[in-house]
Structure formats: C-alpha cells, structure tokens
Short mmCIF file of C-alpha atoms in Angstrom, two decimals:
data_model
loop_
_atom_site.label_atom_id
_atom_site.label_comp_id
_atom_site.label_asym_id
_atom_site.label_seq_id
_atom_site.Cartn_x
_atom_site.Cartn_y
_atom_site.Cartn_z
CA GLN K 290 136.00 -127.40 15.85
CA LYS K 291 137.80 -124.23 16.87
CA GLU K 292 136.56 -123.18 20.26
CA VAL K 293 136.58 -120.34 22.71
CA GLU K 294 135.94 -121.47 26.27
CA GLN K 295 134.72 -119.53 29.27
CA ASN K 296 133.34 -120.38 32.66
CA SER K 297 129.65 -119.50 32.62
CA GLY K 298 129.74 -118.27 36.23
CA PRO K 299 128.15 -116.47 37.89
CA LEU K 300 131.18 -114.60 39.14
CA SER K 301 130.25 -112.48 42.14
CA VAL K 302 132.45 -109.62 43.31
CA PRO K 303 131.80 -106.82 45.81
CA GLU K 304 131.47 -103.26 44.57
CA GLY K 305 134.88 -101.61 44.22
CA ALA K 306 136.76 -104.89 43.79
CA ILE K 307 138.61 -106.15 40.71
CA ALA K 308 136.67 -108.59 38.55
CA SER K 309 138.80 -111.05 36.61
CA LEU K 310 137.24 -112.80 33.62
CA ASN K 311 139.10 -115.53 31.78
CA CYS K 312 138.96 -117.20 28.40
CA THR K 313 140.96 -119.86 26.55
CA TYR K 314 141.00 -120.60 22.85
CA SER K 315 141.98 -123.58 20.77
CA ASP K 316 142.90 -122.01 17.41
CA ARG K 317 146.57 -121.01 17.42
CA GLY K 318 145.91 -119.10 14.20
CA SER K 319 143.64 -116.63 15.95
CA GLN K 320 145.03 -113.11 15.77
CA SER K 321 142.42 -110.87 17.35
CA PHE K 322 140.39 -111.20 20.51
CA PHE K 323 137.36 -109.31 21.67
CA TRP K 324 135.43 -108.76 24.84
CA TYR K 325 131.75 -107.97 24.50
CA ARG K 326 129.38 -107.01 27.28
CA GLN K 327 125.79 -108.17 27.03
CA TYR K 328 123.11 -106.91 29.37
CA SER K 329 120.10 -109.14 29.84
CA GLY K 330 117.78 -108.84 26.86
CA LYS K 331 120.20 -106.66 24.91
CA SER K 332 122.64 -107.31 22.09
CA PRO K 333 126.41 -107.64 22.63
CA GLU K 334 128.39 -104.43 22.88
CA LEU K 335 132.11 -104.33 22.07
CA ILE K 336 134.17 -103.06 25.00
CA MET K 337 137.75 -104.13 24.24
CA PHE K 338 139.81 -105.79 21.55
CA ILE K 339 143.42 -106.90 21.65
CA TYR K 340 145.82 -108.11 18.97
CA SER K 341 149.21 -108.22 20.65
CA ASN K 342 150.63 -110.16 23.57
CA GLY K 343 150.55 -108.23 26.81
CA ASP K 344 148.13 -105.78 28.33
CA LYS K 345 145.82 -103.19 26.84
CA GLU K 346 144.15 -100.69 29.13
CA ASP K 347 141.04 -98.59 28.51
CA GLY K 348 139.70 -96.78 31.54
CA ARG K 349 138.70 -99.32 34.17
CA PHE K 350 139.16 -102.22 31.74
CA THR K 351 142.38 -104.11 31.01
CA ALA K 352 142.57 -106.89 28.44
CA GLN K 353 145.44 -109.34 28.67
CA LEU K 354 146.58 -111.72 25.93
CA ASN K 355 149.05 -114.59 26.20
CA LYS K 356 149.28 -116.33 22.83
CA ALA K 357 151.75 -118.95 24.07
CA SER K 358 149.22 -120.10 26.66
CA GLN K 359 146.22 -119.35 24.40
CA TYR K 360 144.70 -117.31 27.17
CA VAL K 361 142.78 -114.04 27.21
CA SER K 362 141.52 -112.19 30.24
CA LEU K 363 139.59 -109.07 31.12
CA LEU K 364 140.11 -107.18 34.35
CA ILE K 365 137.53 -104.68 35.54
CA ARG K 366 138.85 -102.37 38.24
CA ASP K 367 136.59 -100.63 40.76
CA SER K 368 133.66 -102.82 39.74
CA GLN K 369 130.27 -101.13 39.78
CA PRO K 370 126.77 -102.64 39.98
CA SER K 371 126.28 -101.32 36.43
CA ASP K 372 129.02 -103.72 35.31
CA SER K 373 126.72 -106.64 36.12
CA ALA K 374 126.24 -108.35 32.78
CA THR K 375 127.41 -111.32 30.75
CA TYR K 376 130.88 -110.90 29.27
CA LEU K 377 131.50 -112.69 25.99
CA CYS K 378 135.00 -113.56 24.85
CA ALA K 379 135.51 -113.95 21.10
CA GLY K 380 138.39 -114.73 18.80
CA ASP K 381 138.85 -114.53 15.08
CA SER K 382 140.08 -117.35 12.88
CA GLY K 383 140.96 -117.64 9.27
CA GLY K 384 141.52 -114.92 6.74
CA TYR K 385 137.89 -113.85 6.54
CA GLN K 386 137.57 -112.45 10.04
CA LYS K 387 135.29 -115.23 11.25
CA VAL K 388 134.58 -114.52 14.89
CA THR K 389 133.78 -117.34 17.31
CA PHE K 390 132.19 -116.61 20.68
CA GLY K 391 132.43 -118.31 24.02
CA ILE K 392 129.38 -119.05 26.13
CA GLY K 393 129.92 -115.91 28.23
CA THR K 394 130.60 -115.36 31.92
CA LYS K 395 127.87 -113.80 34.00
CA LEU K 396 129.28 -111.15 36.34
CA GLN K 397 127.39 -109.97 39.40
CA VAL K 398 128.70 -106.93 41.26
CA ILE K 399 127.26 -106.86 44.76
CA PRO K 400 126.63 -103.35 46.24
CA GLU N 53 126.96 -92.89 12.26
CA ALA N 54 123.90 -95.13 12.14
CA GLY N 55 124.26 -98.58 13.67
CA VAL N 56 123.17 -101.97 12.40
CA ALA N 57 119.43 -102.00 11.77
CA GLN N 58 117.31 -105.12 12.14
CA SER N 59 113.64 -105.86 11.80
CA PRO N 60 111.34 -107.03 13.15
CA ARG N 61 112.29 -106.84 16.83
CA TYR N 62 109.96 -109.64 17.84
CA LYS N 63 108.21 -112.43 15.99
CA ILE N 64 105.95 -115.24 17.16
CA ILE N 65 105.08 -117.98 14.69
CA GLU N 66 103.75 -121.50 14.76
CA LYS N 67 105.99 -124.43 13.95
CA ARG N 68 106.20 -125.25 10.25
CA GLN N 69 105.51 -121.64 9.31
CA SER N 70 108.09 -119.49 7.57
CA VAL N 71 109.71 -116.27 8.77
CA ALA N 72 112.17 -113.73 7.40
CA PHE N 73 114.48 -111.28 9.11
CA TRP N 74 116.07 -108.19 7.61
CA CYS N 75 119.38 -106.49 8.37
CA ASN N 76 121.00 -103.31 7.15
CA PRO N 77 124.66 -103.07 8.21
CA ILE N 78 126.70 -100.01 9.06
CA SER N 79 127.44 -98.05 5.90
CA GLY N 80 130.64 -99.20 4.24
CA HIS N 81 130.99 -102.42 6.22
CA ALA N 82 131.91 -105.21 3.86
CA THR N 83 131.42 -108.11 6.27
CA LEU N 84 127.99 -109.10 7.53
CA TYR N 85 127.23 -111.86 10.01
CA TRP N 86 124.08 -113.62 11.13
CA TYR N 87 124.26 -115.18 14.57
CA GLN N 88 121.78 -117.30 16.48
CA GLN N 89 121.78 -116.86 20.25
CA ILE N 90 119.79 -119.33 22.30
CA LEU N 91 119.03 -118.27 25.87
CA GLY N 92 122.03 -118.83 28.13
CA GLN N 93 124.46 -119.45 25.29
CA GLY N 94 126.93 -117.37 23.32
CA PRO N 95 126.14 -116.25 19.77
CA LYS N 96 126.58 -119.01 17.19
CA LEU N 97 127.61 -117.96 13.71
CA LEU N 98 125.12 -119.06 11.06
CA ILE N 99 126.50 -117.34 8.00
CA GLN N 100 129.10 -114.74 7.10
CA PHE N 101 129.14 -112.60 3.96
CA GLN N 102 132.06 -110.68 2.53
CA ASN N 103 130.38 -108.12 0.26
CA ASN N 104 127.72 -110.26 -1.45
CA GLY N 105 129.62 -113.55 -1.33
CA VAL N 106 129.29 -116.26 1.33
CA VAL N 107 132.57 -117.01 3.11
CA ASP N 108 131.25 -119.29 5.85
CA ASP N 109 127.91 -121.06 6.21
CA SER N 110 129.17 -124.26 7.82
CA GLN N 111 126.72 -124.02 10.75
CA LEU N 112 123.68 -122.94 8.75
CA PRO N 113 120.97 -125.67 8.68
CA LYS N 114 120.59 -125.44 4.94
CA ASP N 115 117.53 -127.68 4.80
CA ARG N 116 115.50 -124.94 6.45
CA PHE N 117 117.59 -121.76 6.64
CA SER N 118 118.62 -119.53 3.78
CA ALA N 119 120.25 -116.13 3.59
CA GLU N 120 121.14 -113.66 0.91
CA ARG N 121 122.91 -110.36 0.64
CA LEU N 122 122.03 -108.75 -2.62
CA LYS N 123 124.22 -105.89 -3.87
CA GLY N 124 126.53 -106.39 -0.89
CA VAL N 125 124.47 -104.19 1.44
CA ASP N 126 121.39 -105.37 3.31
CA SER N 127 120.61 -109.00 3.99
CA THR N 128 117.70 -111.31 4.74
CA LEU N 129 117.67 -114.53 6.71
CA LYS N 130 114.78 -116.92 6.17
CA ILE N 131 113.59 -119.99 8.04
CA GLN N 132 111.20 -122.37 6.32
CA PRO N 133 109.73 -124.41 7.94
CA ALA N 134 110.41 -123.31 11.51
CA LYS N 135 110.92 -125.75 14.36
CA LEU N 136 110.46 -125.24 18.08
CA GLU N 137 114.24 -125.33 18.57
CA ASP N 138 114.64 -122.31 16.30
CA SER N 139 113.33 -120.13 19.13
CA ALA N 140 116.24 -117.75 19.75
CA VAL N 141 117.48 -114.24 19.19
CA TYR N 142 118.84 -113.70 15.69
CA LEU N 143 121.60 -111.15 15.69
CA CYS N 144 123.02 -109.38 12.69
CA ALA N 145 126.46 -107.81 12.92
CA SER N 146 128.82 -106.05 10.56
CA SER N 147 132.49 -105.22 10.46
CA ALA N 148 134.69 -103.10 8.26
CA ARG N 149 137.35 -104.29 5.86
CA GLN N 150 140.23 -106.51 6.85
CA GLY N 151 142.34 -104.93 9.56
CA ARG N 152 139.36 -103.87 11.64
CA PRO N 153 137.56 -107.16 12.31
CA GLU N 154 135.64 -106.07 15.40
CA ALA N 155 131.92 -106.52 14.83
CA PHE N 156 129.02 -104.26 15.77
CA PHE N 157 125.66 -105.80 16.51
CA GLY N 158 122.10 -104.83 15.77
CA GLN N 159 119.38 -105.07 18.39
CA GLY N 160 118.39 -108.54 17.26
CA THR N 161 115.12 -110.25 16.45
CA ARG N 162 113.62 -112.42 19.15
CA LEU N 163 111.87 -115.37 17.51
CA THR N 164 109.43 -117.56 19.41
CA VAL N 165 108.17 -120.70 17.69
CA VAL N 166 105.08 -122.21 19.31
#
C-alpha cells in the first residue's frame, strides 16, 4: 500500500511565526506533490504543488521536496489566525495521476 | 470558469436504503475522482475515471458501491444498501490531462446513515 504520512497534530504556532508542516511518502515513483488546505466543514483547496527537488515559493507559502529522503514540507511564514485549518499532503503515483492523501495536520495559529 | 458541481449537499438515509450522488467536473477535465472522507481522516480514493473508463477502483466496496461516468463528463456514485459506516463526506474532484495532475474539489455531499 503506497502511503503518505503526516502527523495529525494539532500544531500550534503564535501569530506571525513560521509554521512548518511535514509529510513523508513511501512510493519512490511519485512525481508530484500537493498541499491542500481544508477548513472545517469545507472541501480541500489546492494551495501549492511541487514537482522538482528543492523549494517553491508562492507568497507566504514555501513547499520543499527532497526525493532522496521522500520528504515534503510546507512552510507558512507570518502565520495568521486565518491559516488555522487542516493541511493535507498528497502525492501522485502511477501513470494515471492517482493522488493519495495523508491524514492531514491540523494547524492552529494563536492570536 | 465554473468549478466542480456536486449534488445533493446533504443527505440523511436509513441503513439498508440506497442513495446516489451526482458530480459535474470542470469543463475539459478528463480525470474524475470520487473520494470518501470520514471525519478526522484524509480523503480516501474510491474510484478514478480517465474520460469514461475506470483506471482505479481498488478501494471501492463493489458489493455495495457503484459508479459510472457516461460520455466522459458527469458522474454518479451509488450506494446500495447503505451501512452506518458509510456516513462520510463524498467528494468529487477533477483534473486536466496528463501534465497537470492537480485536482480541484467540489463542495462535497455529507451523507448521514442512521
């Protein structure tokens, strides 16, 4: 079973701090990785995707991928209370773009 | 651009009854997914279509769940008969052709089986 693993949290950070969310995956064939944000009672919303080793920045968000270590992370700079949500890590596998999700990490940003 | 449309938003049924969910993906998206999300868990893939063909249904409980995607556009997911453990949010998502695998989700259908 190809898996994507995350710590369920909650991860609590003070407002203005950097939140660091981590994810590991078991399928070495995975090429693409995604971070989704899910507010309580809402559907997942894509915030970042990354294909290549290294960092990808988009505003306050930075995704990091290390394929050798099978590790993906998401950094949120200047965390805001509105960032409080569950962050789902997902990876694709196979040639048909099958996307497997982790359990999600609940982030709480404390004002 | 219109997003992924799902209906109904909420459904309450008794165990052993049947239920059907409908999904219309983003226009032009060839890949359609049905996920089940139980409270406190990540989405679990039930079935994936590429156009109107099934490419993965390994986690679909085929004794009670069925899905179809006629003409490669909209899709229905059916449960018959429902069990208490089927209570979950059923999410439909779609993605464009190979090379852009990121998926976009509909609002989901919250199913409660009593």
